[in-house]
Each structure stands twice: as structure tokens, then as C-alpha cells.
CSV table of C-alpha atoms and ligand atoms in Angstrom, one decimal:
chain,number,residue,atom,x,y,z
Y,5,THR,CA,77.8,77.9,85.0
Y,6,HIS,CA,75.4,77.8,82.1
Y,7,LYS,CA,74.5,80.7,79.9
Y,8,SER,CA,71.1,82.0,81.1
Y,9,LEU,CA,69.8,82.9,77.6
Y,10,SER,CA,70.9,83.7,74.1
Y,11,PRO,CA,69.8,87.1,73.0
Y,12,ILE,CA,68.0,87.7,69.7
Y,13,LYS,CA,70.1,89.5,67.1
Y,14,LEU,CA,68.8,92.8,65.9
Y,15,ASP,CA,67.9,93.2,62.3
Y,16,TRP,CA,68.4,96.9,62.4
Y,17,GLN,CA,67.1,97.7,58.9
Y,18,SER,CA,63.6,96.5,60.0
Y,19,LEU,CA,63.4,98.4,63.3
Y,20,PRO,CA,60.7,101.0,63.5
Y,21,GLY,CA,62.1,104.4,62.8
Y,22,LEU,CA,61.3,108.1,63.0
Y,23,PRO,CA,58.2,109.2,61.1
Y,24,ALA,CA,58.7,111.7,58.2
Y,25,ARG,CA,58.7,115.3,59.3
Y,26,ALA,CA,55.5,117.2,58.7
Y,27,PRO,CA,56.2,119.9,56.1
Y,28,ASP,CA,55.0,122.6,58.5
Y,29,SER,CA,56.9,121.3,61.6
Y,30,HIS,CA,59.1,123.6,63.6
Y,31,LYS,CA,61.9,123.0,66.1
Y,32,GLY,CA,59.4,122.7,68.9
Y,33,SER,CA,57.9,119.7,67.1
Y,34,HIS,CA,61.1,117.6,67.4
Y,35,GLY,CA,61.7,117.7,71.1
Y,36,HIS,CA,64.2,119.4,73.5
Y,37,VAL,CA,67.1,117.4,74.9
Y,38,LEU,CA,68.6,118.7,78.1
Y,39,VAL,CA,72.1,117.4,78.6
Y,40,LEU,CA,73.3,117.6,82.2
Y,41,GLY,CA,77.0,117.1,82.7
Y,42,GLY,CA,80.2,119.0,81.8
Y,43,ALA,CA,81.8,119.6,85.2
Y,44,SER,CA,84.9,121.8,85.3
Y,45,GLY,CA,87.4,120.3,82.9
Y,46,MET,CA,84.9,117.8,81.4
Y,47,GLY,CA,82.9,120.0,79.1
Y,48,GLY,CA,83.9,118.1,76.1
Y,49,ALA,CA,81.8,115.1,77.1
Y,50,SER,CA,78.6,117.2,77.3
Y,51,ALA,CA,79.5,118.9,74.0
Y,52,LEU,CA,79.8,115.6,72.2
Y,53,CYS,CA,76.5,114.5,73.7
Y,54,ALA,CA,74.7,117.7,72.6
Y,55,TRP,CA,76.2,117.6,69.2
Y,56,ALA,CA,75.1,114.0,68.6
Y,57,ALA,CA,71.6,114.9,69.8
Y,58,TYR,CA,71.3,117.5,67.1
Y,59,ARG,CA,72.7,115.2,64.5
Y,60,ALA,CA,70.1,112.6,65.6
Y,61,GLY,CA,67.3,115.1,65.0
Y,62,ALA,CA,66.5,116.8,68.2
Y,63,GLY,CA,64.8,120.2,67.6
Y,64,LEU,CA,66.6,121.9,70.5
Y,65,VAL,CA,69.5,121.0,72.7
Y,66,SER,CA,70.4,122.7,76.0
Y,67,VAL,CA,73.3,121.9,78.1
Y,68,GLY,CA,73.5,122.4,81.9
Y,69,CYS,CA,77.2,122.5,82.7
Y,70,HIS,CA,79.7,124.1,85.0
Y,71,PRO,CA,80.3,127.8,84.3
Y,72,ASP,CA,83.9,126.9,83.3
Y,73,SER,CA,82.5,124.9,80.4
Y,74,ARG,CA,80.0,127.3,79.0
Y,75,MET,CA,82.3,129.4,76.8
Y,76,HIS,CA,83.8,126.2,75.4
Y,77,LEU,CA,80.4,124.7,74.7
Y,78,ALA,CA,79.3,127.8,72.8
Y,79,ALA,CA,82.4,127.4,70.6
Y,80,TRP,CA,82.1,123.7,70.1
Y,81,VAL,CA,78.3,123.5,69.5
Y,82,PRO,CA,77.0,127.0,68.7
Y,83,GLU,CA,73.5,125.5,68.1
Y,84,ALA,CA,73.2,124.5,71.8
Y,85,LEU,CA,71.8,126.7,74.6
Y,86,SER,CA,73.6,126.6,77.9
Y,87,LEU,CA,72.8,127.1,81.5
Y,88,ASP,CA,74.7,126.9,84.7
Y,89,TRP,CA,74.3,124.0,87.1
Y,90,PRO,CA,73.4,123.2,89.7
Y,91,GLY,CA,70.3,125.3,89.2
Y,92,THR,CA,66.7,124.3,89.7
Y,93,LEU,CA,65.2,121.9,87.1
Y,94,SER,CA,61.5,122.2,88.0
Y,95,SER,CA,60.8,124.2,84.8
Y,96,TRP,CA,62.0,121.3,82.6
Y,97,SER,CA,59.1,119.0,83.5
Y,98,ARG,CA,57.1,119.6,80.3
Y,99,PRO,CA,56.2,117.6,77.2
Y,100,GLY,CA,58.9,117.1,74.6
Y,101,VAL,CA,61.8,117.4,77.1
Y,102,VAL,CA,64.2,114.5,77.5
Y,103,ILE,CA,67.1,114.5,80.0
Y,104,ALA,CA,70.5,113.1,79.2
Y,105,ILE,CA,72.4,113.1,82.4
Y,106,GLY,CA,76.0,112.0,83.2
Y,107,PRO,CA,78.5,112.8,80.5
Y,108,GLY,CA,81.4,114.5,82.1
Y,109,MET,CA,79.3,115.2,85.2
Y,110,GLY,CA,81.7,114.2,87.9
Y,111,GLN,CA,80.5,112.8,91.3
Y,112,GLY,CA,80.8,115.9,93.5
Y,113,LEU,CA,78.1,117.5,95.6
Y,114,GLY,CA,76.7,119.5,92.7
Y,115,ALA,CA,76.4,116.3,90.6
Y,116,GLN,CA,74.6,114.5,93.4
Y,117,THR,CA,72.0,117.3,93.8
Y,118,LEU,CA,71.6,117.5,90.0
Y,119,LEU,CA,70.9,113.7,89.7
Y,120,GLU,CA,68.4,113.8,92.6
Y,121,GLU,CA,66.5,116.7,90.9
Y,122,ALA,CA,66.7,115.1,87.4
Y,123,VAL,CA,65.3,111.7,88.4
Y,124,ALA,CA,62.4,113.3,90.3
Y,125,LEU,CA,61.1,114.9,87.1
Y,126,SER,CA,58.4,113.1,85.1
Y,127,VAL,CA,60.2,113.4,81.7
Y,128,PRO,CA,62.1,110.6,80.0
Y,129,GLN,CA,65.7,110.2,81.1
Y,130,VAL,CA,68.9,108.7,79.8
Y,131,LEU,CA,71.4,108.0,82.6
Y,132,ASP,CA,75.1,107.5,81.7
Y,133,ALA,CA,78.6,107.6,83.1
Y,134,ASP,CA,78.8,109.4,86.4
Y,135,ALA,CA,75.0,109.4,86.8
Y,136,LEU,CA,75.3,105.6,86.8
Y,137,ASN,CA,78.2,105.7,89.2
Y,138,LEU,CA,76.2,107.8,91.6
Y,139,LEU,CA,73.2,105.6,91.1
Y,140,ALA,CA,75.3,102.6,92.1
Y,141,ILE,CA,76.1,104.2,95.4
Y,142,ARG,CA,72.4,105.2,96.1
Y,143,GLY,CA,70.8,102.0,94.8
Y,144,PRO,CA,67.6,101.4,92.8
Y,145,GLY,CA,65.5,103.2,95.4
Y,146,LEU,CA,66.7,106.5,93.9
Y,147,LEU,CA,64.6,105.8,90.9
Y,148,ALA,CA,60.9,106.2,91.9
Y,149,ALA,CA,58.5,104.5,89.4
Y,150,GLY,CA,57.3,106.8,86.7
Y,151,PRO,CA,59.2,108.1,83.7
Y,152,VAL,CA,60.9,106.1,81.0
Y,153,ARG,CA,64.5,105.6,81.8
Y,154,LEU,CA,67.4,104.3,79.6
Y,155,LEU,CA,70.6,103.2,81.4
Y,156,THR,CA,73.7,103.0,79.3
Y,157,PRO,CA,76.5,101.3,81.4
Y,158,HIS,CA,79.8,100.0,80.0
Y,159,PRO,CA,80.8,96.8,81.7
Y,160,GLY,CA,82.6,98.6,84.6
Y,161,GLU,CA,79.6,100.7,85.3
Y,162,ALA,CA,77.3,97.7,85.1
Y,163,ALA,CA,79.4,95.9,87.6
Y,164,ARG,CA,79.1,98.8,90.1
Y,165,LEU,CA,75.3,98.9,89.5
Y,166,LEU,CA,75.0,95.1,90.2
Y,167,GLY,CA,77.6,94.9,93.0
Y,168,LEU,CA,79.7,92.5,91.0
Y,169,ASP,CA,83.2,92.7,89.4
Y,170,THR,CA,83.6,93.5,85.7
Y,171,ARG,CA,84.8,90.0,84.9
Y,172,SER,CA,81.5,88.5,86.2
Y,173,VAL,CA,79.5,90.9,84.1
Y,174,GLN,CA,81.4,90.0,81.0
Y,175,ALA,CA,81.1,86.3,81.8
Y,176,ASP,CA,77.4,86.3,81.3
Y,177,ARG,CA,76.4,89.6,79.7
Y,178,PRO,CA,72.8,88.6,78.8
Y,179,ALA,CA,72.1,87.8,82.5
Y,180,ALA,CA,73.7,91.1,83.6
Y,181,VAL,CA,71.7,93.3,81.2
Y,182,LEU,CA,68.4,91.5,82.2
Y,183,ASN,CA,69.1,91.8,85.9
Y,184,LEU,CA,70.0,95.5,85.5
Y,185,ALA,CA,66.8,96.2,83.7
Y,186,ARG,CA,64.8,94.4,86.4
Y,187,ARG,CA,66.6,95.9,89.4
Y,188,TYR,CA,66.5,99.5,88.1
Y,189,ARG,CA,63.1,99.2,86.3
Y,190,ALA,CA,64.6,100.7,83.2
Y,191,ILE,CA,65.6,99.8,79.7
Y,192,CYS,CA,69.3,98.8,80.0
Y,193,ILE,CA,72.0,99.0,77.4
Y,194,LEU,CA,75.1,97.0,78.2
Y,195,LYS,CA,77.8,98.5,76.0
Y,196,GLY,CA,80.9,97.0,74.4
Y,197,HIS,CA,81.5,94.4,71.7
Y,198,GLN,CA,78.0,93.2,70.7
Y,199,THR,CA,76.0,95.7,72.8
Y,200,LEU,CA,73.0,94.1,74.6
Y,201,ILE,CA,69.6,95.8,75.2
Y,202,SER,CA,67.0,94.6,77.7
Y,203,ASP,CA,63.7,95.8,79.2
Y,204,GLY,CA,63.6,93.1,81.8
Y,205,GLU,CA,61.8,90.7,79.5
Y,206,ARG,CA,63.4,90.8,76.1
Y,207,VAL,CA,67.2,90.8,75.4
Y,208,ARG,CA,68.5,91.9,72.0
Y,209,GLN,CA,72.0,92.1,70.6
Y,210,CYS,CA,73.5,94.5,68.1
Y,211,GLU,CA,75.9,92.9,65.7
Y,212,LEU,CA,77.3,96.1,64.3
Y,213,GLY,CA,80.2,98.2,65.6
Y,214,ASN,CA,84.0,97.6,65.8
Y,215,PRO,CA,86.9,98.1,68.3
Y,216,GLY,CA,87.8,101.4,66.6
Y,217,MET,CA,84.9,102.7,68.8
Y,218,ALA,CA,86.9,101.9,71.9
Y,219,SER,CA,88.0,105.6,72.2
Y,220,GLY,CA,87.1,108.4,74.6
Y,221,GLY,CA,83.8,110.0,74.1
Y,222,THR,CA,82.0,107.5,71.9
Y,223,GLY,CA,79.6,106.6,74.8
Y,224,ASP,CA,78.7,110.3,75.2
Y,225,VAL,CA,77.7,110.3,71.5
Y,226,LEU,CA,75.4,107.3,72.1
Y,227,THR,CA,73.7,109.1,75.0
Y,228,GLY,CA,72.9,112.1,72.8
Y,229,ILE,CA,71.5,109.9,70.0
Y,230,LEU,CA,69.2,108.0,72.4
Y,231,ALA,CA,67.9,111.2,74.0
Y,232,ALA,CA,67.2,112.7,70.6
Y,233,LEU,CA,65.2,109.6,69.5
Y,234,LEU,CA,63.2,109.7,72.7
Y,235,ALA,CA,62.6,113.4,72.3
Y,236,GLN,CA,61.1,112.7,68.8
Y,237,GLN,CA,58.6,110.4,70.4
Y,238,LEU,CA,60.0,107.1,69.2
Y,239,ALA,CA,58.8,104.4,71.6
Y,240,PRO,CA,61.4,103.8,74.2
Y,241,TRP,CA,62.3,100.2,73.3
Y,242,ASP,CA,62.5,101.2,69.6
Y,243,ALA,CA,64.6,104.2,70.5
Y,244,ALA,CA,67.0,102.0,72.5
Y,245,CYS,CA,67.4,99.4,69.7
Y,246,LEU,CA,67.6,101.9,66.8
Y,247,GLY,CA,69.9,104.3,68.7
Y,248,VAL,CA,72.4,101.5,69.5
Y,249,CYS,CA,72.4,100.3,65.9
Y,250,LEU,CA,72.7,103.8,64.3
Y,251,HIS,CA,75.7,104.6,66.6
Y,252,ALA,CA,77.4,101.3,65.7
Y,253,ARG,CA,76.6,101.7,62.0
Y,254,ALA,CA,78.2,105.1,62.1
Y,255,GLY,CA,81.2,103.5,63.7
Y,256,ASP,CA,81.5,101.0,60.9
Y,257,LEU,CA,81.2,103.6,58.2
Y,258,ALA,CA,83.8,105.8,60.0
Y,259,ALA,CA,86.1,102.8,60.3
Y,260,GLU,CA,85.7,102.0,56.6
Y,261,ARG,CA,86.8,105.5,55.6
Y,262,LEU,CA,89.3,106.4,58.4
Y,263,GLY,CA,90.5,103.0,59.8
Y,264,GLN,CA,89.8,101.7,63.3
Y,265,THR,CA,93.1,103.2,64.7
Y,266,SER,CA,92.2,106.8,63.8
Y,267,LEU,CA,88.5,106.6,64.6
Y,268,MET,CA,87.5,109.1,67.3
Y,269,ALA,CA,84.2,110.0,68.9
Y,270,ARG,CA,83.5,113.1,66.7
Y,271,ASP,CA,83.7,110.8,63.6
Y,272,LEU,CA,80.7,108.9,64.8
Y,273,ILE,CA,78.8,112.2,64.7
Y,274,GLU,CA,80.1,112.9,61.2
Y,275,PHE,CA,79.0,109.6,59.9
Y,276,LEU,CA,75.6,109.5,61.6
Y,277,PRO,CA,73.8,111.2,58.7
Y,278,THR,CA,75.0,108.4,56.4
Y,279,ALA,CA,73.9,105.8,58.9
Y,280,PHE,CA,70.4,107.4,59.0
Y,281,LYS,CA,70.3,107.4,55.2
Y,282,ASP,CA,71.3,103.8,54.9
Y,283,TYR,CA,68.6,102.9,57.3
Y,284,ALA,CA,65.8,104.8,55.6
S,306,APR,N1,83.2,96.9,69.7
S,306,APR,C1,82.1,97.6,69.5
S,306,APR,N2,81.8,98.7,70.1
S,306,APR,C2,82.6,99.1,71.1
S,306,APR,C3,83.8,98.5,71.4
S,306,APR,C4,84.1,97.3,70.7
S,306,APR,N3,85.2,96.6,70.9
S,306,APR,N4,84.4,99.1,72.4
S,306,APR,C5,83.6,100.2,72.7
S,306,APR,N5,82.6,100.2,71.9
S,306,APR,C6,81.5,101.1,72.0
S,306,APR,C7,80.6,100.8,73.2
S,306,APR,O1,79.6,99.9,72.8
S,306,APR,C8,80.0,102.2,73.5
S,306,APR,O2,78.9,102.5,72.7
S,306,APR,O3,82.0,102.4,72.3
S,306,APR,C9,81.2,103.1,73.3
S,306,APR,C10,82.1,103.4,74.5
S,306,APR,O4,81.4,104.0,75.5
S,306,APR,P1,82.0,104.2,77.0
S,306,APR,O5,82.6,103.0,77.5
S,306,APR,O6,81.0,104.9,77.8
S,306,APR,O7,83.2,105.3,76.7
S,306,APR,P2,83.3,106.8,76.8
S,306,APR,O8,82.4,107.5,75.9
S,306,APR,O9,84.8,107.2,76.7
S,306,APR,O10,83.0,107.2,78.3
S,306,APR,C11,83.3,108.5,78.7
S,306,APR,O11,82.1,108.0,80.7
S,306,APR,O12,81.5,105.9,81.0
S,306,APR,C12,82.4,106.8,81.5
S,306,APR,O13,84.3,105.8,82.3
S,306,APR,C13,83.8,106.5,81.2
S,306,APR,O14,84.7,108.5,82.1
S,306,APR,C14,84.4,107.8,80.9
S,306,APR,C15,83.3,108.6,80.2
S,307,MG,MG1,80.9,106.5,79.0
């Protein structure tokens, strides 16, 4: 089989970025990320996502999680607001809100209801982890046309979404990311070594990052970064490309200082400010 296309490599330093903050801006000017996840025993995933969203500039971050996770969340990320789920989401359909759904969400009944409610809102959405696993079961019909959506599968999740095995996805990653974007009418980010991004027309490749990032929770950090960039009104395609590169650059900076072996998800959050500074 031939390779369907060769993606263009991203020159991350020349990607369009966030505008400078107006001197009189306030937290309401920089968007509100709503993280939906954190089922019982998996609160850490939503905490990493929320923490990363703040580090990536979101004005406010709220987390909808299982009651078991709320006390932990308050200790891990005191800046975040928390609410119980499942609860009704209708009040979140307002300008400035971006939903990040999936980290640590689980696939139980509550999670299914939550996903249905979230994708019905008109605000931008980042779907990750168990949101993608549930979407794979429901199929593209779950995503009615409308809001901007970013999908962030790792190869295993991509395989479920495409009805393939992981090996086939990895055998032609550019084709997989393009097909995902078309089938689900979303910007798709296929993670792993040399992450690919597609909107169904273009395919771009991020050359940054390292295998030290193969460690639990690093994907949750990416989800938070992407949601924060969208919440700050960056164009969706630019948010996807810049978010992937900042995350990977933070991973390279962290690996330089700490080594690939010791690198863990929280280190990406710690090095994100330096990644932002290098970029500017
Ligand atoms: N080189 C560069 N980057 C890498 C490499 C590598 N070799 N390996 C992993 N990464 C990056 C990926 O590109 C991605 O950004 O690390 C991140 C890993 O994300 P996930 O695979 O989603 O891992 P994780 O955060 O642990 O996921 C948490 O969600 O997706 C589910 O099954 C997953 O339950 C788990 C949970
Ligand atoms: Mg993941």
C-alpha cells in the first residue's frame, strides 16, 4: 500500500498566537473552560486538565466531576471551581465557554448522559479519552453539525473511532487523521510520536516532543491547553497546531532538565510557561 500523503511539518515559531492582553482585561475576558470528567477514582485526570488550562491562560476553569473527586480537586487545583455531575449543562451555552470532556470520565451511564448533553451545546468542545471511546460506540451521528470540535485520540482511540485496529492506524497515520477529521467533521489530533493534525483538508505534523511524554496524564494536559487556547478566541486550527506544539515543547524542556525517564505529566504543566516564552 502506498502512503496517501506526506504531511507538512509545522514551523511552530511562526504559528499565529494569542494577542497581548489588554491592560484593563479581567478574568472574564480570557474565557471559561469547563472540564467534564473525573469519575470516582479518576479525579486526577480532570485536575491535570484544569491545571493545564489555567497555565495556558484560561481566565476561569470549572470542573464537573464525581462528588468523590471534588475535595481532591480543591486541594490539587484550588483555583478551579467544581460542580457535581451529572447535572444539567444548559446554563453553560454562553460566549467564552469551552468544554473539555473526557479526562478520567469513565464510560458509565452518567458519562453517557454527560456526553450527550455536552455535544448538544453550541460552544466549542474538545473531546478526549472516554468521550472518544463513547463516541466510537455511538458513531459520528452523535455530533450534530454546529460548534467547533477538536478530537484528540491516541492511536488506540483513533482505531476505535475508525473501526480499525491500532496497527492499521499506525501504518498510515496521515490517512487515519484525515479520515477521522472528515468522518467526525472535526479538527482531529492523532497523538503519539510526531503528532498529526487535520481539518479534513490539511494535514500538519509536529516534530517536537519525546518518548519521555509516554507517561500517564500527559494527554489530559494537552486537552486542557487546547481548551484554554480556544477559550481565548484563537482560531480553532491555530489553537490545535499551537497547542500541540506548546505541549510538545514543554515536554522537550522538561526532558532536558529532568530526563525522559523521570518526566511525568505535571512537569509539562511546570514547563509550559517557558514554552510560551520561547514562542513569543
Ligand atoms: N513521542 C512524543 N510524544 C509522545 C510519545 C512519544 N513517543 N508518546 C506519547 N506522547 C504524547 C502524545 O502525543 C500525547 O500528547 O503524550 C501524550 C499521551 O496522551 P495519551 O495517550 O492520551 O495518554 P494519557 O494522558 O495517559 O491518557 C489518559 O486517557 O486516552 C486515555 O487510555 C488513556 O486512560 C488513559 C487516559
Ligand atoms: Mg489520554
